[in-house]
Short mmCIF file of C-alpha atoms in Angstrom, two decimals:
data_model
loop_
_atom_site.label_atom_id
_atom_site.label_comp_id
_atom_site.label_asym_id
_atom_site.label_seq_id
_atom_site.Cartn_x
_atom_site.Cartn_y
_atom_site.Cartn_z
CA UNK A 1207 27.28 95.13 107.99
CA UNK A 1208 23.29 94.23 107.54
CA UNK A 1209 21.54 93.07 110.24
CA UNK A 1210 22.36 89.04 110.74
CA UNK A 1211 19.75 86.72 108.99
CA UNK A 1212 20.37 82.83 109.41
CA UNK A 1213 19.20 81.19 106.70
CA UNK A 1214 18.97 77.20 106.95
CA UNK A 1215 18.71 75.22 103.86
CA UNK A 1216 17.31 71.41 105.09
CA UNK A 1217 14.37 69.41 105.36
CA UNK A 1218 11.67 69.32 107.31
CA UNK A 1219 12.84 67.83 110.80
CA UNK A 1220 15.67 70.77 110.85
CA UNK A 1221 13.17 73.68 110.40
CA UNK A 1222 10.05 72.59 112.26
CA UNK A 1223 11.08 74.12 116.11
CA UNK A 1224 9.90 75.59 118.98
CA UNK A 1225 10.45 78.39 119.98
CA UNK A 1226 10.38 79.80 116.15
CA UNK A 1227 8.41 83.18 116.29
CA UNK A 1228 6.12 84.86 114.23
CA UNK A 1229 6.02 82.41 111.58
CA UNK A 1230 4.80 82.62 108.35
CA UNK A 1231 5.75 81.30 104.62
CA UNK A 1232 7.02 83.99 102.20
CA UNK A 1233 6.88 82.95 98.53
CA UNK A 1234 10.54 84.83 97.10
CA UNK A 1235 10.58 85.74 92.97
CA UNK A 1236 14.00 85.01 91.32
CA UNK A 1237 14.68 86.06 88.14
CA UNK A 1238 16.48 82.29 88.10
CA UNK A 1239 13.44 80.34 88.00
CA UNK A 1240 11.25 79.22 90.88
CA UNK A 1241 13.00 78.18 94.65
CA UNK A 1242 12.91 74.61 95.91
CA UNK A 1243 9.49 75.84 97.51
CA UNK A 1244 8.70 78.75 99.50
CA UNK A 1245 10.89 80.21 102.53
CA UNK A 1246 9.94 80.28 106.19
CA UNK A 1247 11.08 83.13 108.10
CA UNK A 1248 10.56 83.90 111.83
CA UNK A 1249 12.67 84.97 115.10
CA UNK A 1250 14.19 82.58 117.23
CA UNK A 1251 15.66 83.56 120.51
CA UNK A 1252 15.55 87.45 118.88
CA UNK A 1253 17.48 86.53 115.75
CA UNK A 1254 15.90 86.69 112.12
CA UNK A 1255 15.98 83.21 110.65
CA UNK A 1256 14.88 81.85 107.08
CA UNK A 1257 14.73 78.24 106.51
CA UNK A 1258 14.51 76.92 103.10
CA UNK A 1259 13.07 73.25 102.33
CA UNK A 1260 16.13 71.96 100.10
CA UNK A 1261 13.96 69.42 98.44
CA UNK A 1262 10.50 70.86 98.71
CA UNK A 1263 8.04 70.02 101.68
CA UNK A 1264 7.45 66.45 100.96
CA UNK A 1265 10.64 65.84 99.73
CA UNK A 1266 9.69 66.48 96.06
CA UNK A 1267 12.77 67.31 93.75
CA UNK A 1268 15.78 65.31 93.13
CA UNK A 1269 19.07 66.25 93.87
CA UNK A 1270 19.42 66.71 90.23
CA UNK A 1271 16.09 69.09 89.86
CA UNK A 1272 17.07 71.23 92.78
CA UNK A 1273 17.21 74.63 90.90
CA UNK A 1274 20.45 76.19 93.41
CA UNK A 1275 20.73 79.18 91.66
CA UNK A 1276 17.31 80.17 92.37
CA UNK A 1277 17.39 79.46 95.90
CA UNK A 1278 20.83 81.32 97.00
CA UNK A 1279 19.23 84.21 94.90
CA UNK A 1280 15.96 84.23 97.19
CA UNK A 1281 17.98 83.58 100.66
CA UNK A 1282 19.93 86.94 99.36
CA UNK A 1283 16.76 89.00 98.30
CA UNK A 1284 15.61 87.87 101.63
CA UNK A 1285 18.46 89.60 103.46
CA UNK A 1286 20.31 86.83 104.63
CA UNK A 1287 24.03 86.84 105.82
CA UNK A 1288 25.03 83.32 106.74
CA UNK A 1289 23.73 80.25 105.60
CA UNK A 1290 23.69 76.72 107.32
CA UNK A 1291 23.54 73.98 105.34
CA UNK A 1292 22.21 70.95 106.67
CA UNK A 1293 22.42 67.75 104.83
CA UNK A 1294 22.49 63.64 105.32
CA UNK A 1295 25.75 62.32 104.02
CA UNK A 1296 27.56 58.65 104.04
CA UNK A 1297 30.79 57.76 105.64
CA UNK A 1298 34.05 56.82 104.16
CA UNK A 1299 35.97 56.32 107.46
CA UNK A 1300 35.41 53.92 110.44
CA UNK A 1301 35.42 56.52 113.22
CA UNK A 1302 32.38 58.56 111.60
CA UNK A 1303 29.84 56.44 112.08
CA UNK A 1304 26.13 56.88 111.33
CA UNK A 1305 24.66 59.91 113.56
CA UNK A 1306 27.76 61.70 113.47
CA UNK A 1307 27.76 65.24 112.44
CA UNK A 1308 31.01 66.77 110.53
CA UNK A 1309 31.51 70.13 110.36
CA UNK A 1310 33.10 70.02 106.91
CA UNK A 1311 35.65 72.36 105.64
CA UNK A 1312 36.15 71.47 101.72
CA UNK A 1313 34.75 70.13 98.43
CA UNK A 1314 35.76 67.91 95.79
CA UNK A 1315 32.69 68.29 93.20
CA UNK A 1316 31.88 65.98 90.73
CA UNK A 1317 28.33 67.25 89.50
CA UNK A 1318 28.08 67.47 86.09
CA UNK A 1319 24.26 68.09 85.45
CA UNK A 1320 23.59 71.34 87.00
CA UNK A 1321 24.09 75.10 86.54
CA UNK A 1322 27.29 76.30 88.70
CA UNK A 1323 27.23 79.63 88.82
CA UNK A 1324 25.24 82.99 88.55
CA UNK A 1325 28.35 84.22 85.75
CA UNK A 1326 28.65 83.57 82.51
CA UNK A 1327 28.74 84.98 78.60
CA UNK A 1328 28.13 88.52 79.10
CA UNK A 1329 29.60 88.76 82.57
CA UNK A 1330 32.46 86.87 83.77
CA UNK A 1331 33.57 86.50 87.23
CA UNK A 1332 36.09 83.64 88.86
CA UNK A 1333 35.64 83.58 92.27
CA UNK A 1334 37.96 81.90 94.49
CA UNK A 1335 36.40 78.66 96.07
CA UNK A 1336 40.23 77.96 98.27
CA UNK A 1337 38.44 78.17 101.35
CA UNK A 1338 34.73 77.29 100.46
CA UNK A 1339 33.37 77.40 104.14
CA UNK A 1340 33.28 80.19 105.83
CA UNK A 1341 35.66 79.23 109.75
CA UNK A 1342 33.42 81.83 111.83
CA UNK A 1343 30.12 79.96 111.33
CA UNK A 1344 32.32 75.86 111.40
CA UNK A 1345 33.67 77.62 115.30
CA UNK A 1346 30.07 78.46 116.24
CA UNK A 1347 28.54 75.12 114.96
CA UNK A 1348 31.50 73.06 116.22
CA UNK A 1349 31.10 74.27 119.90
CA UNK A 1350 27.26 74.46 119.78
CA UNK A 1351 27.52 70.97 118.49
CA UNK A 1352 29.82 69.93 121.66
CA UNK A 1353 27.68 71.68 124.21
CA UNK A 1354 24.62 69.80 123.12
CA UNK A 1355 26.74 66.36 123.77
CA UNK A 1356 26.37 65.80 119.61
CA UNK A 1357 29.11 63.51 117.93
CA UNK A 1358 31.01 66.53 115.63
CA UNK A 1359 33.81 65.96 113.54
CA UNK A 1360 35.72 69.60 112.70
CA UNK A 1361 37.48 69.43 109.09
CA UNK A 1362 36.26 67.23 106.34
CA UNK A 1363 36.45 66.80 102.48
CA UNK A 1364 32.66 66.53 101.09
CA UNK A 1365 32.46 64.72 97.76
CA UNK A 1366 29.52 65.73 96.42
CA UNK A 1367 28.61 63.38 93.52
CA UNK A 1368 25.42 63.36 91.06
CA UNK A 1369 23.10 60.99 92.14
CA UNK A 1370 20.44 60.16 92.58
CA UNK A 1371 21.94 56.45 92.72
CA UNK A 1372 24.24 55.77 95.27
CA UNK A 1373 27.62 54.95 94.72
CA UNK A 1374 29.22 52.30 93.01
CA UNK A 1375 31.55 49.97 95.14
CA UNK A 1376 34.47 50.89 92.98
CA UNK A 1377 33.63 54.84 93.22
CA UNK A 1378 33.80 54.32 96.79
CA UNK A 1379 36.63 53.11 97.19
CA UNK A 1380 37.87 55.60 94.81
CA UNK A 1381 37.10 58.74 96.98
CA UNK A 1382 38.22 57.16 99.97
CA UNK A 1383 41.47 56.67 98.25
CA UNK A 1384 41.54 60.37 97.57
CA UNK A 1385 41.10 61.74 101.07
CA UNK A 1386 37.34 62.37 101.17
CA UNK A 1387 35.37 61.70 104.74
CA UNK A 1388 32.12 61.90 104.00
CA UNK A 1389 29.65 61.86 100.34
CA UNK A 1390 26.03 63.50 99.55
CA UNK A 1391 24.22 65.03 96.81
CA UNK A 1392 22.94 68.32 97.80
CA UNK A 1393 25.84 70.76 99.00
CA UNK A 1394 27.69 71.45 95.47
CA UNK A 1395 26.73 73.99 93.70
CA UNK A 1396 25.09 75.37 96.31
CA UNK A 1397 28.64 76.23 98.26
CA UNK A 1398 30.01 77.70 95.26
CA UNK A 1399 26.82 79.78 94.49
CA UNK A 1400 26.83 80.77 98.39
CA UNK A 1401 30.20 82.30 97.58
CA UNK A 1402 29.33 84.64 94.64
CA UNK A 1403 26.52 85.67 96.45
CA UNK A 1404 28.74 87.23 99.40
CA UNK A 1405 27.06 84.62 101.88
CA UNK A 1406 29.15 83.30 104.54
CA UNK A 1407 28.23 79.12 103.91
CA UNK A 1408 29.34 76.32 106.60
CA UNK A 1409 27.99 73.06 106.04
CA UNK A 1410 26.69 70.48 108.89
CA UNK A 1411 27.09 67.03 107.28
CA UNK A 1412 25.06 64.66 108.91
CA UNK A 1413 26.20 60.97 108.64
CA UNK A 1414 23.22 58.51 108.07
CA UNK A 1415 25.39 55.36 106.84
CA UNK A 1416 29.05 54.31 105.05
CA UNK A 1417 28.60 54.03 101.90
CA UNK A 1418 29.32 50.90 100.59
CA UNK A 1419 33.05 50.48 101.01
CA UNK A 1420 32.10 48.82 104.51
CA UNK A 1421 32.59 44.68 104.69
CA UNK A 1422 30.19 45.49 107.62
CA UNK A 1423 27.63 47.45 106.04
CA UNK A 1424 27.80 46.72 102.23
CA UNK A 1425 24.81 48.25 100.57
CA UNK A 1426 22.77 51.48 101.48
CA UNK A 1427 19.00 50.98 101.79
CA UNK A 1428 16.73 54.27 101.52
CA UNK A 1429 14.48 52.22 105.12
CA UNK A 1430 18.27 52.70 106.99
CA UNK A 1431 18.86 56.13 105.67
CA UNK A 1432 15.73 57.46 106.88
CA UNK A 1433 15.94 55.84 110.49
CA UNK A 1434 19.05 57.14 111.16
CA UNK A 1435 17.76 60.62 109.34
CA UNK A 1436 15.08 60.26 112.51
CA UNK A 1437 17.70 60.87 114.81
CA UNK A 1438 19.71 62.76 113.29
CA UNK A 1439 16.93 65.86 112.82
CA UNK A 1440 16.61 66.45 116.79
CA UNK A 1441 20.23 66.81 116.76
CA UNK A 1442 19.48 69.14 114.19
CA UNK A 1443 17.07 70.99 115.42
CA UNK A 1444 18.79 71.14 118.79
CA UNK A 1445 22.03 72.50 117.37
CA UNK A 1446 20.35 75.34 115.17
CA UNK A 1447 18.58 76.42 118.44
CA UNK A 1448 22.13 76.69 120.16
CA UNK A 1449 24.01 78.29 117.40
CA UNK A 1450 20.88 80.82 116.44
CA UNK A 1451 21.78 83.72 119.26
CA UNK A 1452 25.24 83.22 118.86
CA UNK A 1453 25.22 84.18 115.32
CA UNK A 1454 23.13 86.58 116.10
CA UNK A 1455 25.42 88.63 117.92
CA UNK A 1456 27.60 89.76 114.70
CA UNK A 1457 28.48 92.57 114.26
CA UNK A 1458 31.31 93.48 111.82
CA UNK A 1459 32.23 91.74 108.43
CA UNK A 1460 33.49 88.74 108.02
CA UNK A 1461 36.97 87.96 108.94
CA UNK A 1462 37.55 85.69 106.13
CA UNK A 1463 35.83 88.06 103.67
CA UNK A 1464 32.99 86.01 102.23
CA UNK A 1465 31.27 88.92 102.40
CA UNK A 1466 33.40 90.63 100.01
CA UNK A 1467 33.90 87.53 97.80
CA UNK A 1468 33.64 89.65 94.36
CA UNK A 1469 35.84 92.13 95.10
CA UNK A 1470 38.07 91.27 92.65
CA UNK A 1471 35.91 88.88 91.12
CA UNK A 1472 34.53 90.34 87.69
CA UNK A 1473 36.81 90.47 84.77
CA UNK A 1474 34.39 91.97 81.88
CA UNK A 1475 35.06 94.92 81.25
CA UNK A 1476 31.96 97.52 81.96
CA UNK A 1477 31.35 98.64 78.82
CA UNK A 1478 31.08 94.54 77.40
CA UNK A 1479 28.43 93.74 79.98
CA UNK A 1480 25.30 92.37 78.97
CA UNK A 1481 22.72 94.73 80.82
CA UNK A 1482 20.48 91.70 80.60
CA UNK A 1483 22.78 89.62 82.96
CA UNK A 1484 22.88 92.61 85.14
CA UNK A 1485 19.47 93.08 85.75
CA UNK A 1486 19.13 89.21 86.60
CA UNK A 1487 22.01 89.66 89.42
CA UNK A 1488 20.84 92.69 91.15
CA UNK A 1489 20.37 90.89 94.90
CA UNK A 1490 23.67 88.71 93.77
CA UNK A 1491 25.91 91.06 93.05
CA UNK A 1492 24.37 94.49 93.61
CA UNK A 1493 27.33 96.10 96.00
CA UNK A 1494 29.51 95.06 93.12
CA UNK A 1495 27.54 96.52 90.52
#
């Protein structure tokens, strides 16, 4: 097993901490276009960390313009081994109220707009997406969460939807119907791309508001979004500092085997693949290859 590198994909208020050593901004080539922006690595309580500005510093790309592939392919060629994914969501249940985090542990995906995965004509794989999040890193976050007196959640369907408009009253009302807890933008394809990369992915779902299912809160306003996005980044922050030397402490593979998640994976046959495609997915899927 490589050495542990943390990489956190967020904004701004999760990756600006103290305590983060010997920082500096590394500008990563992918052969998938350019990264949401460039990635800051450093050391933080001894551990190698890498965060990654989802949306660019200053918030620049939609959720729609966020090139995923590019930016799972530079967290790899960086060396990282686990990924935290830290994103605002709404609610679709009472009990998770705004400034609640949920540790969430599946996906229904309903992008339709953006490039899914690093396989296609000339290579095929099918990776299995059953369990999406990786249970190691939701135990780690979940108790780091606890310890630093932050409302967590364990277990949650995320729906991730297109955007960038919010949802509809009727859509909302249709997810809730079919199980979901919470909604964002952001976290689909990047969880699927996390997986054919070999990266273990857990996702730290931040609730900002409900939606607009709620009698009691009926429409979502950017202004309330951001206030309760405030708050909800020194929770952040404070729970990536806890979790950090924990994670750090790895040593063997990964239980679950995300690390491994192409083992079986490829189904063209050697002599059919496009050398072209191979060259692209040499951080990707170099053990495989």
């Amino acid at each position: 097993m490589n050495k542990p590198i943390i990489g956190v994909i967020g904004g701004s208020g999760v990756y600006d901490l103290d305590g983060l050593e010997n920082k500096r901004w590394e500008a990563i080539e992918s052969p998938f276009g350019e990264p949401s922006d460039e990635i800051l690595r450093g050391a933080l309580q001894g551990v190698e960390m890498a965060f990654l500005p989802r949306h660019g510093r200053g918030h620049r790309l939609s959720p729609s313009g966020i090139n995923y592939k590019a930016n799972i392919d530079a967290l790899k060629r960086v060396g990282v081994t686990d990924i935290l994914s830290v994103s605002a969501c709404g609610s679709f249940e009472d009990q998770l109220a705004p400034g609640t985090f949920v540790i969430v542990d599946q996906f229904i995906d309903r992008t339709f707009a953006r490039e899914k995965s690093f396989f296609g004509n000339g290579l095929v794989a099918h990776v299995s997406m059953a369990e999406p999040v990786c249970s190691r890193l939701g135990d780690m976050l979940e108790q780091a969460a606890i310890n630093e007196d932050i409302p967590v959640v364990r277990g949650g369907t995320y729906l991730a939807m297109e955007g960038p408009q919010f949802s509809s009253r009727a859509e909302s009302e249709l997810y809730r119907q079919w199980g979901c807890q919470v909604i964002g933008m952001t976290n689909m394809p990047e969880a699927k791309l996390a997986r054919e990369a070999e990266i273990c992915y857990a996702t730290v779902a931040m609730v900002t508001d409900y939606d607009c299912w709620h009698p009691d809160h009926a429409h979502v306003d950017v202004a309330t979004v951001i206030e309760v996005l405030i708050g909800n980044s020194e929770k952040a922050r404070n729970l990536v500092k806890a979790v950090a030397p924990k994670l750090g402490k790895r040593e063997d593979s990964c239980p679950q085997g995300c690390d491994h998640a192409l083992d079986n994976a490829l189904i063209t046959a050697p002599e059919a693949r496009s050398a072209d495609v191979i060259s692209k997915l040499d951080a990707v899927a170099g053990r495989v290859l």
